[in-house]
PDB file of C-alpha atoms in Angstrom:
ATOM      1  CA  MET K 242       0.000   0.000   0.000  1.00 59.00           C
ATOM      2  CA  TYR K 243       2.855   2.385   0.773  1.00 57.00           C
ATOM      3  CA  ASN K 244       4.330   1.978  -2.719  1.00 66.00           C
ATOM      4  CA  GLU K 245       0.956   2.876  -4.226  1.00 68.00           C
ATOM      5  CA  CYS K 246       0.721   5.962  -2.001  1.00 65.00           C
ATOM      6  CA  LEU K 247       4.281   6.957  -2.827  1.00 62.00           C
ATOM      7  CA  ARG K 248       3.647   6.645  -6.540  1.00 68.00           C
ATOM      8  CA  GLN K 249       0.424   8.681  -6.353  1.00 72.00           C
ATOM      9  CA  GLY K 250       1.753  11.173  -3.791  1.00 75.00           C
ATOM     10  CA  CYS K 251      -1.068  10.541  -1.328  1.00 82.00           C
ATOM     11  CA  PHE K 252      -1.101   9.772   2.379  1.00 83.00           C
ATOM     12  CA  PRO K 253      -4.354   7.962   3.352  1.00 85.00           C
ATOM     13  CA  LYS K 254      -6.707   9.987   5.547  1.00 85.00           C
ATOM     14  CA  ARG K 255      -7.086   7.186   8.104  1.00 85.00           C
ATOM     15  CA  TRP K 256      -3.335   7.463   8.748  1.00 86.00           C
ATOM     16  CA  LYS K 257      -3.619  11.211   9.477  1.00 87.00           C
ATOM     17  CA  ARG K 258      -5.820  10.913  12.561  1.00 89.00           C
ATOM     18  CA  VAL K 259      -3.970  10.994  15.881  1.00 88.00           C
ATOM     19  CA  LYS K 260      -5.309  10.152  19.295  1.00 90.00           C
ATOM     20  CA  VAL K 261      -3.810  12.559  21.811  1.00 87.00           C
ATOM     21  CA  VAL K 262      -3.253  11.120  25.274  1.00 85.00           C
ATOM     22  CA  PRO K 263      -2.362  13.629  28.012  1.00 82.00           C
ATOM     23  CA  VAL K 264       0.058  12.233  30.607  1.00 83.00           C
ATOM     24  CA  THR K 265       0.706  14.122  33.835  1.00 83.00           C
ATOM     25  CA  LYS K 266       4.354  15.103  34.345  1.00 82.00           C
ATOM     26  CA  PRO K 267       5.941  13.732  37.529  1.00 83.00           C
ATOM     27  CA  GLY K 268       5.604  16.082  40.485  1.00 78.00           C
ATOM     28  CA  LYS K 269       2.847  18.175  38.898  1.00 76.00           C
ATOM     29  CA  GLU K 270      -0.158  16.002  39.753  1.00 73.00           C
ATOM     30  CA  ASP K 271      -1.819  18.544  42.060  1.00 72.00           C
ATOM     31  CA  THR K 272      -1.835  21.593  39.806  1.00 69.00           C
ATOM     32  CA  LYS K 273      -4.506  22.693  37.329  1.00 74.00           C
ATOM     33  CA  ASP K 274      -1.889  24.261  35.017  1.00 78.00           C
ATOM     34  CA  PRO K 275      -2.182  22.868  31.448  1.00 76.00           C
ATOM     35  CA  SER K 276       1.624  22.742  31.219  1.00 77.00           C
ATOM     36  CA  LYS K 277       1.561  19.877  33.728  1.00 80.00           C
ATOM     37  CA  PHE K 278       0.681  17.536  30.871  1.00 80.00           C
ATOM     38  CA  ARG K 279       2.934  15.926  28.309  1.00 80.00           C
ATOM     39  CA  THR K 280       0.940  14.808  25.305  1.00 80.00           C
ATOM     40  CA  ILE K 281       1.553  11.575  23.455  1.00 84.00           C
ATOM     41  CA  SER K 282       0.150  11.197  19.938  1.00 84.00           C
ATOM     42  CA  LEU K 283      -0.936   7.696  18.969  1.00 87.00           C
ATOM     43  CA  ILE K 284      -1.300   7.004  15.255  1.00 86.00           C
ATOM     44  CA  ASN K 285      -2.229   4.062  13.066  1.00 86.00           C
ATOM     45  CA  VAL K 286       0.634   1.549  12.685  1.00 88.00           C
ATOM     46  CA  GLY K 287       0.534   1.871   8.876  1.00 84.00           C
ATOM     47  CA  GLY K 288       0.755   5.630   9.266  1.00 84.00           C
ATOM     48  CA  LYS K 289       3.685   5.355  11.679  1.00 85.00           C
ATOM     49  CA  VAL K 290       5.630   3.054   9.334  1.00 86.00           C
ATOM     50  CA  SER K 291       4.890   5.286   6.336  1.00 84.00           C
ATOM     51  CA  GLU K 292       5.825   8.383   8.332  1.00 84.00           C
ATOM     52  CA  ARG K 293       9.201   6.829   9.227  1.00 86.00           C
ATOM     53  CA  ILE K 294       9.838   5.867   5.575  1.00 85.00           C
ATOM     54  CA  LEU K 295       8.875   9.384   4.445  1.00 85.00           C
ATOM     55  CA  ILE K 296      11.271  10.964   6.963  1.00 85.00           C
ATOM     56  CA  ASN K 297      14.065   8.594   5.928  1.00 87.00           C
ATOM     57  CA  ARG K 298      13.560   9.459   2.244  1.00 88.00           C
ATOM     58  CA  ILE K 299      13.616  13.202   2.972  1.00 87.00           C
ATOM     59  CA  MET K 300      16.744  12.855   5.122  1.00 86.00           C
ATOM     60  CA  HIS K 301      18.406  10.732   2.419  1.00 87.00           C
ATOM     61  CA  HIS K 302      17.761  13.542  -0.081  1.00 88.00           C
ATOM     62  CA  VAL K 303      19.112  16.152   2.357  1.00 85.00           C
ATOM     63  CA  TYR K 304      22.317  14.223   3.145  1.00 83.00           C
ATOM     64  CA  LYS K 305      22.898  13.031  -0.417  1.00 86.00           C
ATOM     65  CA  ASN K 306      22.794  16.626  -1.644  1.00 87.00           C
ATOM     66  CA  ASN K 307      24.737  18.032   1.352  1.00 83.00           C
ATOM     67  CA  LEU K 308      21.953  20.469   2.274  1.00 82.00           C
ATOM     68  CA  LEU K 309      22.386  20.659   6.070  1.00 75.00           C
ATOM     69  CA  ASN K 310      24.420  23.215   7.969  1.00 70.00           C
ATOM     70  CA  HIS K 311      27.571  21.464   9.199  1.00 71.00           C
ATOM     71  CA  ASN K 312      27.376  23.302  12.519  1.00 72.00           C
ATOM     72  CA  GLN K 313      24.099  21.659  13.492  1.00 74.00           C
ATOM     73  CA  PHE K 314      24.449  18.932  16.093  1.00 74.00           C
ATOM     74  CA  GLY K 315      20.912  18.254  17.307  1.00 69.00           C
ATOM     75  CA  PHE K 316      18.932  15.612  15.396  1.00 68.00           C
ATOM     76  CA  THR K 317      21.958  14.866  13.240  1.00 75.00           C
ATOM     77  CA  PRO K 318      23.253  11.295  12.878  1.00 77.00           C
ATOM     78  CA  GLN K 319      26.842  10.683  13.951  1.00 80.00           C
ATOM     79  CA  LYS K 320      26.980  13.937  15.984  1.00 81.00           C
ATOM     80  CA  SER K 321      26.768  14.292  19.747  1.00 81.00           C
ATOM     81  CA  THR K 322      26.945  16.830  22.542  1.00 79.00           C
ATOM     82  CA  THR K 323      30.657  16.059  22.795  1.00 86.00           C
ATOM     83  CA  ASP K 324      31.130  17.051  19.135  1.00 86.00           C
ATOM     84  CA  ALA K 325      29.348  20.343  19.822  1.00 82.00           C
ATOM     85  CA  ALA K 326      31.527  21.024  22.897  1.00 83.00           C
ATOM     86  CA  ILE K 327      34.725  20.322  20.951  1.00 86.00           C
ATOM     87  CA  THR K 328      33.599  22.663  18.165  1.00 82.00           C
ATOM     88  CA  VAL K 329      32.894  25.437  20.703  1.00 80.00           C
ATOM     89  CA  LYS K 330      36.299  24.890  22.356  1.00 82.00           C
ATOM     90  CA  GLU K 331      38.080  25.155  18.990  1.00 80.00           C
ATOM     91  CA  PHE K 332      36.080  28.273  18.160  1.00 74.00           C
ATOM     92  CA  VAL K 333      36.859  29.956  21.476  1.00 75.00           C
ATOM     93  CA  ASP K 334      40.561  29.157  21.039  1.00 74.00           C
ATOM     94  CA  GLY K 335      40.433  31.982  18.473  1.00 68.00           C
ATOM     95  CA  LEU K 336      40.318  34.380  21.435  1.00 68.00           C
ATOM     96  CA  ARG K 337      43.886  33.428  22.321  1.00 71.00           C
ATOM     97  CA  GLU K 338      44.994  34.461  18.851  1.00 72.00           C
ATOM     98  CA  GLY K 339      43.475  37.901  19.325  1.00 71.00           C
ATOM     99  CA  LEU K 340      40.520  37.254  17.018  1.00 70.00           C
ATOM    100  CA  ILE K 341      37.086  38.654  17.738  1.00 73.00           C
ATOM    101  CA  THR K 342      34.830  35.802  18.774  1.00 70.00           C
ATOM    102  CA  ILE K 343      31.054  35.755  18.958  1.00 74.00           C
ATOM    103  CA  LEU K 344      29.145  32.749  20.235  1.00 71.00           C
ATOM    104  CA  VAL K 345      25.398  32.316  19.982  1.00 74.00           C
ATOM    105  CA  SER K 346      23.630  29.284  21.395  1.00 71.00           C
ATOM    106  CA  LEU K 347      19.971  28.679  20.794  1.00 70.00           C
ATOM    107  CA  ASP K 348      17.578  26.275  22.478  1.00 68.00           C
ATOM    108  CA  VAL K 349      14.088  26.950  21.187  1.00 66.00           C
ATOM    109  CA  ARG K 350      11.451  25.836  23.662  1.00 66.00           C
ATOM    110  CA  GLY K 351       8.605  24.009  21.939  1.00 65.00           C
ATOM    111  CA  ALA K 352      10.272  24.079  18.505  1.00 65.00           C
ATOM    112  CA  PHE K 353       8.457  20.931  17.401  1.00 61.00           C
ATOM    113  CA  ASP K 354       5.172  22.374  18.591  1.00 65.00           C
ATOM    114  CA  ALA K 355       5.641  25.326  16.245  1.00 70.00           C
ATOM    115  CA  ALA K 356       6.815  23.489  13.125  1.00 75.00           C
ATOM    116  CA  TRP K 357       5.006  25.439  10.406  1.00 81.00           C
ATOM    117  CA  TRP K 358       4.137  23.100   7.560  1.00 84.00           C
ATOM    118  CA  PRO K 359       4.127  25.657   4.701  1.00 88.00           C
ATOM    119  CA  SER K 360       7.717  26.548   5.617  1.00 87.00           C
ATOM    120  CA  ILE K 361       8.732  22.875   5.596  1.00 86.00           C
ATOM    121  CA  LEU K 362       7.133  22.422   2.168  1.00 91.00           C
ATOM    122  CA  MET K 363       8.822  25.574   0.835  1.00 93.00           C
ATOM    123  CA  THR K 364      12.180  24.298   2.094  1.00 90.00           C
ATOM    124  CA  LEU K 365      11.618  20.955   0.354  1.00 91.00           C
ATOM    125  CA  LYS K 366      10.853  22.864  -2.839  1.00 92.00           C
ATOM    126  CA  ASP K 367      13.979  25.016  -2.397  1.00 91.00           C
ATOM    127  CA  PHE K 368      15.995  21.805  -1.879  1.00 89.00           C
ATOM    128  CA  ASN K 369      14.696  20.487  -5.237  1.00 90.00           C
ATOM    129  CA  CYS K 370      13.086  17.518  -3.554  1.00 89.00           C
ATOM    130  CA  GLN K 371      11.630  14.906  -5.912  1.00 87.00           C
ATOM    131  CA  ARG K 372       8.094  15.750  -6.950  1.00 87.00           C
ATOM    132  CA  ASN K 373       6.545  12.528  -5.621  1.00 84.00           C
ATOM    133  CA  LEU K 374       8.264  13.034  -2.256  1.00 86.00           C
ATOM    134  CA  TYR K 375       7.115  16.665  -2.111  1.00 90.00           C
ATOM    135  CA  ASN K 376       3.532  15.643  -3.044  1.00 89.00           C
ATOM    136  CA  LEU K 377       3.516  12.880  -0.441  1.00 88.00           C
ATOM    137  CA  THR K 378       4.736  15.298   2.238  1.00 89.00           C
ATOM    138  CA  ASN K 379       2.103  17.837   1.205  1.00 90.00           C
ATOM    139  CA  SER K 380      -0.548  15.111   1.428  1.00 90.00           C
ATOM    140  CA  TYR K 381       0.837  14.027   4.812  1.00 88.00           C
ATOM    141  CA  PHE K 382       0.332  17.569   6.145  1.00 88.00           C
ATOM    142  CA  SER K 383      -3.169  18.117   4.714  1.00 89.00           C
ATOM    143  CA  GLN K 384      -6.401  17.227   6.510  1.00 90.00           C
ATOM    144  CA  ARG K 385      -4.711  15.971   9.682  1.00 89.00           C
ATOM    145  CA  THR K 386      -6.886  15.660  12.749  1.00 90.00           C
ATOM    146  CA  ALA K 387      -6.202  15.207  16.438  1.00 89.00           C
ATOM    147  CA  VAL K 388      -8.697  13.642  18.839  1.00 92.00           C
ATOM    148  CA  MET K 389      -8.560  13.962  22.619  1.00 87.00           C
ATOM    149  CA  SER K 390     -10.984  12.171  24.890  1.00 82.00           C
ATOM    150  CA  THR K 391     -11.737  12.411  28.584  1.00 76.00           C
ATOM    151  CA  ASN K 392     -14.297  10.454  30.573  1.00 79.00           C
ATOM    152  CA  THR K 393     -17.144  12.660  29.341  1.00 85.00           C
ATOM    153  CA  VAL K 394     -15.937  14.679  26.359  1.00 86.00           C
ATOM    154  CA  GLN K 395     -14.296  13.966  23.004  1.00 90.00           C
ATOM    155  CA  VAL K 396     -12.829  16.830  20.991  1.00 90.00           C
ATOM    156  CA  GLU K 397     -11.619  16.497  17.405  1.00 92.00           C
ATOM    157  CA  ARG K 398      -9.774  19.296  15.605  1.00 90.00           C
ATOM    158  CA  GLU K 399      -7.974  19.733  12.319  1.00 89.00           C
ATOM    159  CA  VAL K 400      -4.326  20.639  12.902  1.00 84.00           C
ATOM    160  CA  SER K 401      -2.101  22.783  10.715  1.00 78.00           C
ATOM    161  CA  LYS K 402       1.216  22.683  12.558  1.00 73.00           C
ATOM    162  CA  VAL K 403       2.981  20.568  15.165  1.00 64.00           C
ATOM    163  CA  CYS K 404       5.061  17.444  14.750  1.00 57.00           C
ATOM    164  CA  PRO K 405       3.350  14.660  16.718  1.00 51.00           C
ATOM    165  CA  GLN K 406       5.720  13.219  19.299  1.00 53.00           C
ATOM    166  CA  GLY K 407       5.646  10.002  21.230  1.00 46.00           C
ATOM    167  CA  SER K 408       3.645   8.105  18.638  1.00 41.00           C
TER     168      SER K 408
END
């Protein structure tokens, strides 16, 4: 089924529906603050497998064409925190040689929660991603829904950003 979807550039609608399960963070059980919850998104197994294949194909394109910034360490295979620390140390050694050194470190809170799909699609286009891969990604992003249930209420909404985590 995945090969058929890949060829047609479609991601089946039943694979785009996530069940959101709120899990209380340790030590925050007694508060009413919404930030006390960590959400886990459960998706169809076929959707999860296809999602993983889609990500692997996109990353293959990115690495094959050398499109990533070499100074990125997070979410990059074969790179670790140690690599980042060594790079910073080598950079700061420039101070000893009398060079002007500027260091900026960025840790964006909730970056995955703000992943804006049109920007991702534009980047794929800018990276000259294969048309079928671009179309499949576009289909993956369209008409996605999230469902959250409690004991008495079920809410279903269409989503237009966010990368589901924990699925």
